[in-house]
Tab-separated table of C-alpha atoms and ligand atoms in Angstrom:
chain	number	residue	atom	x	y	z
A	27	UNK	CA	19.438	78.958	-27.889
A	28	UNK	CA	15.981	79.008	-29.442
A	29	UNK	CA	13.156	76.821	-28.203
A	30	UNK	CA	13.373	74.932	-31.484
A	31	UNK	CA	17.058	74.114	-31.066
A	32	UNK	CA	16.635	72.717	-27.582
A	33	UNK	CA	13.643	70.604	-28.653
A	34	UNK	CA	15.713	69.237	-31.550
A	35	UNK	CA	18.454	68.257	-29.148
A	36	UNK	CA	16.007	66.535	-26.859
A	37	UNK	CA	14.596	64.581	-29.778
A	38	UNK	CA	18.047	63.514	-30.894
A	39	UNK	CA	18.925	62.289	-27.433
A	40	UNK	CA	15.651	60.495	-26.968
A	41	UNK	CA	15.911	58.728	-30.317
A	42	UNK	CA	19.518	57.782	-29.690
A	43	UNK	CA	18.626	56.162	-26.375
A	44	UNK	CA	15.651	54.370	-27.941
A	45	UNK	CA	17.941	52.995	-30.626
A	46	UNK	CA	20.011	51.347	-27.916
A	47	UNK	CA	17.060	49.512	-26.371
A	48	UNK	CA	17.172	45.807	-27.248
A	49	UNK	CA	14.462	44.127	-25.232
A	50	UNK	CA	10.892	44.871	-24.178
A	51	UNK	CA	11.911	45.877	-20.628
A	52	UNK	CA	14.381	48.477	-21.964
A	53	UNK	CA	11.828	49.897	-24.323
A	54	UNK	CA	9.330	50.148	-21.515
A	55	UNK	CA	11.808	51.958	-19.280
A	56	UNK	CA	12.462	54.375	-22.132
A	57	UNK	CA	8.725	54.982	-22.540
A	58	UNK	CA	8.324	55.772	-18.845
A	59	UNK	CA	11.304	58.116	-18.901
A	60	UNK	CA	10.123	60.135	-21.895
A	61	UNK	CA	6.401	59.694	-22.251
A	62	UNK	CA	5.383	58.496	-18.757
A	63	UNK	CA	2.099	60.045	-17.680
A	64	UNK	CA	3.311	61.463	-14.374
A	65	UNK	CA	7.084	61.961	-14.615
A	66	UNK	CA	7.813	61.654	-18.288
A	67	UNK	CA	10.106	64.357	-19.634
A	68	UNK	CA	7.847	65.271	-22.527
A	69	UNK	CA	4.829	65.255	-20.224
A	70	UNK	CA	6.626	67.754	-17.990
A	71	UNK	CA	7.326	69.970	-20.989
A	72	UNK	CA	3.682	69.932	-21.975
A	73	UNK	CA	2.745	70.874	-18.450
A	74	UNK	CA	5.216	73.746	-18.599
A	75	UNK	CA	3.490	75.357	-21.562
A	76	UNK	CA	1.284	77.364	-19.191
A	77	UNK	CA	4.306	78.852	-17.467
A	78	UNK	CA	5.853	80.299	-20.655
A	79	UNK	CA	5.697	84.016	-21.367
A	80	UNK	CA	2.623	84.877	-23.337
A	81	UNK	CA	4.453	85.505	-26.624
A	82	UNK	CA	6.375	82.214	-26.580
A	83	UNK	CA	3.605	79.990	-25.334
A	84	UNK	CA	2.254	78.973	-28.757
A	85	UNK	CA	5.646	78.080	-30.240
A	86	UNK	CA	6.609	76.159	-27.110
A	87	UNK	CA	3.363	74.234	-27.092
A	88	UNK	CA	3.717	73.378	-30.750
A	89	UNK	CA	7.305	72.204	-30.313
A	90	UNK	CA	6.425	70.108	-27.239
A	91	UNK	CA	3.497	68.448	-29.037
A	92	UNK	CA	5.672	67.827	-32.087
A	93	UNK	CA	8.265	66.162	-29.887
A	94	UNK	CA	5.596	64.033	-28.249
A	95	UNK	CA	4.218	62.693	-31.554
A	96	UNK	CA	7.701	62.126	-32.923
A	97	UNK	CA	8.633	60.008	-29.901
A	98	UNK	CA	5.342	58.109	-29.980
A	99	UNK	CA	5.869	57.274	-33.628
A	100	UNK	CA	9.430	56.175	-32.996
A	101	UNK	CA	8.249	53.979	-30.135
A	102	UNK	CA	5.602	52.270	-32.280
A	103	UNK	CA	8.138	51.688	-35.059
A	104	UNK	CA	10.623	50.249	-32.583
A	105	UNK	CA	8.027	47.878	-31.158
A	106	UNK	CA	7.074	46.726	-34.658
A	107	UNK	CA	10.691	46.171	-35.438
A	108	UNK	CA	11.243	44.025	-32.412
A	109	UNK	CA	8.193	41.893	-33.251
A	110	UNK	CA	9.436	41.342	-36.778
A	111	UNK	CA	12.870	40.327	-35.493
A	112	UNK	CA	11.312	37.831	-33.094
A	113	UNK	CA	9.271	36.303	-35.932
A	114	UNK	CA	12.302	36.110	-38.178
A	115	UNK	CA	14.162	34.291	-35.424
A	116	UNK	CA	11.265	31.847	-35.011
A	117	UNK	CA	11.186	31.036	-38.691
A	118	UNK	CA	14.805	29.924	-38.610
A	119	UNK	CA	14.528	27.828	-35.439
A	120	UNK	CA	11.030	26.426	-36.063
A	121	UNK	CA	10.853	26.591	-39.803
A	122	UNK	CA	8.033	24.729	-41.556
A	123	UNK	CA	9.307	22.785	-44.532
A	124	UNK	CA	6.460	23.223	-46.985
A	125	UNK	CA	8.055	20.740	-49.376
A	126	UNK	CA	7.552	17.786	-46.978
A	127	UNK	CA	4.801	15.364	-48.034
A	128	UNK	CA	1.608	15.681	-45.961
A	129	UNK	CA	0.643	13.147	-43.317
A	130	UNK	CA	-2.216	11.015	-44.607
A	131	UNK	CA	-5.453	11.238	-42.615
A	132	UNK	CA	-6.822	7.704	-42.734
A	133	UNK	CA	-10.533	7.692	-43.506
A	134	UNK	CA	-12.473	5.174	-41.417
A	135	UNK	CA	-15.747	3.517	-42.243
A	136	UNK	CA	-18.163	0.987	-40.806
A	137	UNK	CA	-17.387	-2.699	-41.106
A	138	UNK	CA	-19.477	-4.370	-43.861
A	139	UNK	CA	-21.253	-6.546	-41.283
A	140	UNK	CA	-22.088	-3.455	-39.195
A	141	UNK	CA	-23.401	-1.686	-42.295
A	142	UNK	CA	-25.558	-4.693	-43.133
A	143	UNK	CA	-26.767	-5.047	-39.540
A	144	UNK	CA	-27.836	-1.402	-39.490
A	145	UNK	CA	-29.643	-1.697	-42.820
A	146	UNK	CA	-31.508	-4.797	-41.585
A	147	UNK	CA	-32.504	-3.098	-38.316
A	148	UNK	CA	-33.660	-0.049	-40.237
A	149	UNK	CA	-35.877	-2.223	-42.444
A	150	UNK	CA	-37.608	-3.597	-39.332
A	151	UNK	CA	-37.764	-0.253	-37.559
A	152	UNK	CA	-39.654	1.095	-40.546
A	153	UNK	CA	-42.183	-1.668	-39.892
A	154	UNK	CA	-42.669	-0.658	-36.247
A	155	UNK	CA	-40.066	-2.859	-34.525
A	156	UNK	CA	-38.032	-1.491	-31.635
A	157	UNK	CA	-34.366	-2.472	-31.100
A	158	UNK	CA	-33.376	-4.199	-27.839
A	159	UNK	CA	-30.249	-6.015	-26.671
A	160	UNK	CA	-29.293	-8.896	-24.398
A	161	UNK	CA	-26.127	-10.420	-22.882
A	162	UNK	CA	-23.541	-12.365	-24.895
A	163	UNK	CA	-22.629	-14.468	-21.865
A	164	UNK	CA	-25.948	-16.186	-21.213
A	165	UNK	CA	-27.526	-18.604	-18.765
A	166	UNK	CA	-28.112	-22.092	-20.132
A	167	UNK	CA	-31.651	-21.554	-18.879
A	168	UNK	CA	-32.393	-18.748	-21.381
A	169	UNK	CA	-30.289	-20.147	-24.199
A	170	UNK	CA	-31.808	-23.636	-23.988
A	171	UNK	CA	-34.431	-24.526	-21.351
A	172	UNK	CA	-36.644	-21.458	-21.720
A	173	UNK	CA	-36.498	-21.953	-25.494
A	174	UNK	CA	-37.755	-25.554	-25.042
A	175	UNK	CA	-34.392	-27.153	-25.731
A	176	UNK	CA	-34.029	-29.691	-22.897
A	177	UNK	CA	-30.794	-31.161	-21.577
A	178	UNK	CA	-30.840	-34.206	-23.858
A	179	UNK	CA	-31.981	-32.361	-26.986
A	180	UNK	CA	-29.753	-32.812	-30.048
A	181	UNK	CA	-29.708	-29.027	-30.621
A	182	UNK	CA	-27.293	-28.691	-27.726
A	183	UNK	CA	-24.759	-30.806	-29.608
A	184	UNK	CA	-25.627	-29.331	-32.964
A	185	UNK	CA	-24.489	-25.962	-31.751
A	186	UNK	CA	-21.229	-27.173	-30.135
A	187	UNK	CA	-21.744	-24.792	-27.320
A	188	UNK	CA	-18.853	-22.849	-25.788
A	189	UNK	CA	-19.320	-23.054	-22.008
A	190	UNK	CA	-17.982	-20.556	-19.512
A	191	UNK	CA	-15.871	-22.592	-17.135
A	192	UNK	CA	-17.519	-21.469	-13.908
A	193	UNK	CA	-19.248	-23.999	-11.673
A	194	UNK	CA	-22.493	-22.927	-10.047
A	195	UNK	CA	-23.985	-25.573	-7.703
A	196	UNK	CA	-21.358	-27.917	-9.121
A	197	UNK	CA	-22.495	-27.358	-12.704
A	198	UNK	CA	-21.528	-25.239	-15.679
A	199	UNK	CA	-24.506	-22.998	-16.255
A	200	UNK	CA	-23.200	-20.109	-18.329
A	201	UNK	CA	-22.176	-20.062	-21.960
A	202	UNK	CA	-21.527	-17.826	-24.898
A	203	UNK	CA	-25.017	-17.685	-26.378
A	204	UNK	CA	-25.423	-19.838	-29.472
A	205	UNK	CA	-28.262	-17.715	-30.865
A	206	UNK	CA	-30.203	-14.553	-30.013
A	207	UNK	CA	-33.343	-16.571	-29.260
A	208	UNK	CA	-32.884	-16.277	-25.445
A	209	UNK	CA	-33.985	-12.682	-25.911
A	210	UNK	CA	-37.478	-13.782	-26.869
A	211	UNK	CA	-38.045	-14.789	-23.262
A	212	UNK	CA	-35.933	-11.955	-21.829
A	213	UNK	CA	-37.953	-9.323	-23.701
A	214	UNK	CA	-41.311	-10.871	-22.745
A	215	UNK	CA	-40.240	-11.111	-19.097
A	216	UNK	CA	-39.614	-7.400	-18.921
A	217	UNK	CA	-42.700	-6.421	-20.925
A	218	UNK	CA	-45.680	-6.895	-18.577
A	219	UNK	CA	-48.163	-7.088	-21.420
A	220	UNK	CA	-48.257	-7.435	-25.188
A	221	UNK	CA	-47.920	-5.928	-27.720
A	222	UNK	CA	-44.253	-6.808	-28.168
A	223	UNK	CA	-42.502	-5.884	-31.372
A	224	UNK	CA	-38.691	-6.057	-31.141
A	225	UNK	CA	-35.578	-6.911	-33.070
A	226	UNK	CA	-32.552	-7.956	-31.022
A	227	UNK	CA	-29.176	-7.840	-32.744
A	228	UNK	CA	-26.069	-9.469	-31.310
A	229	UNK	CA	-23.033	-11.689	-31.564
A	230	UNK	CA	-23.452	-15.429	-31.117
A	231	UNK	CA	-20.798	-18.106	-30.696
A	232	UNK	CA	-20.469	-21.710	-31.755
A	233	UNK	CA	-17.533	-24.032	-31.626
A	234	UNK	CA	-17.316	-24.462	-35.397
A	235	UNK	CA	-14.848	-26.095	-37.715
A	236	UNK	CA	-14.784	-22.923	-39.813
A	237	UNK	CA	-15.205	-22.983	-43.577
A	238	UNK	CA	-16.386	-20.624	-46.297
A	239	UNK	CA	-19.881	-20.423	-44.827
A	240	UNK	CA	-19.273	-21.037	-41.105
A	241	UNK	CA	-17.546	-18.868	-38.529
A	242	UNK	CA	-17.340	-19.508	-34.796
A	243	UNK	CA	-18.684	-16.023	-34.176
A	244	UNK	CA	-21.725	-14.760	-36.029
A	245	UNK	CA	-24.147	-11.870	-35.843
A	246	UNK	CA	-27.846	-12.585	-35.568
A	247	UNK	CA	-31.001	-10.556	-35.434
A	248	UNK	CA	-33.840	-12.055	-33.443
A	249	UNK	CA	-37.298	-10.771	-34.231
A	250	UNK	CA	-40.337	-11.137	-32.011
A	251	UNK	CA	-43.906	-9.900	-32.354
A	252	UNK	CA	-46.581	-10.896	-29.834
A	253	UNK	CA	-50.091	-9.497	-29.680
A	254	UNK	CA	-53.725	-10.492	-29.913
A	255	UNK	CA	-54.435	-12.126	-33.239
A	256	UNK	CA	-50.893	-12.287	-34.665
A	257	UNK	CA	-50.954	-14.833	-37.458
A	258	UNK	CA	-48.669	-16.694	-39.831
A	259	UNK	CA	-49.687	-14.269	-42.578
A	260	UNK	CA	-48.223	-11.416	-40.475
A	261	UNK	CA	-44.928	-13.314	-40.260
A	262	UNK	CA	-44.937	-13.842	-44.012
A	263	UNK	CA	-45.798	-10.236	-44.773
A	264	UNK	CA	-43.075	-8.792	-42.527
A	265	UNK	CA	-40.343	-11.129	-43.786
A	266	UNK	CA	-41.366	-10.709	-47.426
A	267	UNK	CA	-41.110	-6.943	-46.988
A	268	UNK	CA	-37.694	-7.383	-45.341
A	269	UNK	CA	-36.402	-9.403	-48.324
A	270	UNK	CA	-37.655	-6.734	-50.731
A	271	UNK	CA	-36.169	-3.850	-48.747
A	272	UNK	CA	-32.753	-5.560	-48.593
A	273	UNK	CA	-32.562	-7.280	-51.973
A	274	UNK	CA	-34.893	-5.372	-54.285
A	275	UNK	CA	-38.605	-4.777	-54.755
A	276	UNK	CA	-38.908	-7.561	-57.352
A	277	UNK	CA	-37.852	-10.315	-54.875
A	278	UNK	CA	-40.047	-13.363	-54.400
A	279	UNK	CA	-39.977	-15.525	-51.285
A	280	UNK	CA	-40.931	-19.083	-50.466
A	281	UNK	CA	-41.510	-20.721	-47.078
A	282	UNK	CA	-40.560	-24.316	-46.323
A	283	UNK	CA	-41.415	-26.229	-43.238
A	284	UNK	CA	-38.561	-26.552	-40.763
A	285	UNK	CA	-38.076	-27.481	-37.127
A	286	UNK	CA	-37.003	-25.269	-34.229
A	287	UNK	CA	-38.104	-26.311	-30.720
A	288	UNK	CA	-39.258	-22.785	-29.825
A	289	UNK	CA	-41.708	-22.317	-32.702
A	290	UNK	CA	-44.688	-24.230	-34.006
A	291	UNK	CA	-44.980	-24.343	-36.921
A	292	UNK	CA	-41.407	-23.566	-37.907
A	293	UNK	CA	-40.302	-22.404	-41.344
A	294	UNK	CA	-37.286	-21.426	-43.360
A	295	UNK	CA	-37.642	-18.599	-45.794
A	296	UNK	CA	-35.832	-18.568	-49.118
A	297	UNK	CA	-35.861	-15.870	-51.765
A	298	UNK	CA	-35.457	-16.209	-55.516
A	299	UNK	CA	-31.819	-16.062	-56.603
A	300	UNK	CA	-31.134	-12.494	-57.661
A	301	UNK	CA	-27.811	-13.527	-59.191
A	302	UNK	CA	-28.933	-16.062	-61.816
A	303	UNK	CA	-32.678	-15.416	-61.515
A	304	UNK	CA	-33.257	-19.125	-61.465
A	305	UNK	CA	-31.596	-19.803	-64.807
A	306	UNK	CA	-28.114	-20.891	-63.794
A	307	UNK	CA	-27.503	-24.578	-63.142
A	308	UNK	CA	-23.946	-23.628	-62.169
A	309	UNK	CA	-24.877	-20.614	-60.006
A	310	UNK	CA	-22.628	-20.593	-56.913
A	311	UNK	CA	-25.078	-18.531	-54.892
A	312	UNK	CA	-28.173	-20.734	-55.202
A	313	UNK	CA	-26.386	-23.938	-56.301
A	314	UNK	CA	-28.684	-24.151	-59.283
A	315	UNK	CA	-31.844	-24.362	-57.193
A	316	UNK	CA	-32.997	-20.831	-57.973
A	317	UNK	CA	-33.655	-20.193	-54.253
A	318	UNK	CA	-31.485	-18.873	-51.440
A	319	UNK	CA	-32.295	-19.755	-47.805
A	320	UNK	CA	-32.014	-16.619	-45.736
A	321	UNK	CA	-33.651	-17.122	-42.354
A	322	UNK	CA	-35.483	-19.311	-39.866
A	323	UNK	CA	-38.822	-18.319	-38.374
A	324	UNK	CA	-42.102	-19.579	-36.983
A	325	UNK	CA	-45.033	-18.989	-34.672
A	326	UNK	CA	-43.833	-18.678	-31.070
A	327	UNK	CA	-44.581	-21.918	-29.211
A	328	UNK	CA	-47.615	-21.409	-26.919
A	329	UNK	CA	-45.659	-22.851	-23.976
A	330	UNK	CA	-43.158	-20.009	-24.276
A	331	UNK	CA	-45.944	-17.443	-24.383
A	332	UNK	CA	-47.501	-18.935	-21.229
A	333	UNK	CA	-44.155	-19.244	-19.436
A	334	UNK	CA	-43.601	-15.533	-20.001
A	335	UNK	CA	-46.788	-14.868	-18.038
A	336	UNK	CA	-48.950	-14.122	-21.074
A	337	UNK	CA	-52.037	-16.125	-22.032
A	338	UNK	CA	-51.543	-18.207	-25.152
A	339	UNK	CA	-55.317	-18.477	-25.544
A	340	UNK	CA	-55.351	-14.757	-26.214
A	341	UNK	CA	-51.849	-13.873	-27.380
A	342	UNK	CA	-49.998	-15.308	-30.329
A	343	UNK	CA	-46.718	-14.297	-31.885
A	344	UNK	CA	-44.111	-14.916	-34.508
A	345	UNK	CA	-40.329	-15.002	-34.233
A	346	UNK	CA	-37.469	-15.078	-36.680
A	347	UNK	CA	-33.684	-15.348	-36.657
A	348	UNK	CA	-31.462	-13.828	-39.336
A	349	UNK	CA	-27.747	-14.454	-39.891
A	350	UNK	CA	-26.365	-11.012	-40.705
A	351	UNK	CA	-23.071	-12.246	-42.203
A	352	UNK	CA	-25.081	-14.333	-44.630
A	353	UNK	CA	-27.072	-11.288	-45.733
A	354	UNK	CA	-23.785	-9.382	-46.191
A	355	UNK	CA	-22.250	-12.256	-48.195
A	356	UNK	CA	-25.254	-12.273	-50.490
A	357	UNK	CA	-25.643	-8.554	-51.049
A	358	UNK	CA	-22.018	-8.113	-52.117
A	359	UNK	CA	-21.391	-11.533	-53.641
A	360	UNK	CA	-18.605	-12.343	-51.158
A	361	UNK	CA	-17.411	-15.928	-51.391
A	362	UNK	CA	-15.903	-16.619	-47.987
A	363	UNK	CA	-17.386	-15.596	-44.629
A	364	UNK	CA	-13.930	-15.776	-43.014
A	365	UNK	CA	-12.966	-12.574	-44.833
A	366	UNK	CA	-15.105	-10.538	-42.461
A	367	UNK	CA	-13.027	-11.100	-39.347
A	368	UNK	CA	-9.486	-11.357	-40.690
A	369	UNK	CA	-9.044	-7.578	-40.588
A	370	UNK	CA	-7.414	-7.412	-43.985
A	371	UNK	CA	-7.829	-3.805	-45.050
A	372	UNK	CA	-7.577	-4.728	-48.726
A	373	UNK	CA	-10.836	-6.618	-48.236
A	374	UNK	CA	-12.560	-4.232	-45.844
A	375	UNK	CA	-11.847	-1.090	-47.896
A	376	UNK	CA	-14.090	-2.348	-50.672
A	377	UNK	CA	-17.302	-1.693	-48.758
B	427	LIG	N1	-32.407	-19.414	-33.282
B	427	LIG	C1	-32.454	-20.044	-34.579
B	427	LIG	C2	-31.018	-20.344	-35.047
B	427	LIG	O1	-30.090	-19.794	-34.505
B	427	LIG	C3	-33.129	-19.174	-35.607
B	427	LIG	C4	-34.598	-18.922	-35.324
B	427	LIG	C5	-35.015	-17.872	-34.557
B	427	LIG	C6	-35.557	-19.776	-35.853
B	427	LIG	C7	-36.354	-17.629	-34.329
B	427	LIG	C8	-36.881	-19.582	-35.614
B	427	LIG	C9	-37.299	-18.514	-34.856
B	427	LIG	O2	-30.806	-21.141	-35.945
């Protein structure tokens, strides 16, 4: 039998046995048997080339190499085949139905009051104010006494305070803060020396009979600036700029006298009605007055400056308090404040 014939037979046998392999382990065993680097049959044949008689060596070598590449090719094809079969099996057991409707990815956004709060803070940050925070559960001392609101002061009733029912020395001394004003004193206490220039945002709580303009929870921003030579004109300039940043460059503002125990003098600032521009007797936003009240403010009472360890002979300051929900109501023309916290997505999605 010629060299060629016996190589053909070997190939036939090898391919037949490869065809029978079904799983990876069988294929691997086949590879070791035929192509294994130490004991593989084809490897042995290649090694035997040297031992062939001179005149047959070339033909033998060629045939052995041919056999080797044929088996390698067959092996690669077999492995491919097996992979394809496995994939085909997967696609029947774990098929993806491309005709199913997609799952919606809900798109979130910031609550309108949060958006408004951030815009307000940004307006003040641009004017050099830093943002600070204080506790929502507050000592009566900071909420009232330190702000010059004594025990028998009507403001304590006016705000229908929500007390925390914990007795300390036989008394209730903690409450949900009714305003962010306690942070005036808190910030000064932890700032050894002026200048102070902060805005303090936060939730406040009052036991309200809620209506279209009152909620029992509200968001305020307290502002405080204390330094040498701070004057009423600084207060007016900062708050005027705030109104223009939030409601348009053409805004006008007016200051009326008002009373808050922690400031002297105290004012309320109103801006010209940007809805009716002063022309609508029936305007729901300004009630025909042409002006919209937007915040309370004033010069920090000298007693508070002194109590904080500063010297009121040298240091003066102004403070203001803004109701953020009110700003949000105005900027979007929303009619009822209660919409904000009812979590109705049909309402919230509009902003
Ligand atoms: N704390 C006052 C309120 O809640 C607002 C205010 C703050 C007024 C600072 C003057 C100065 O009504």
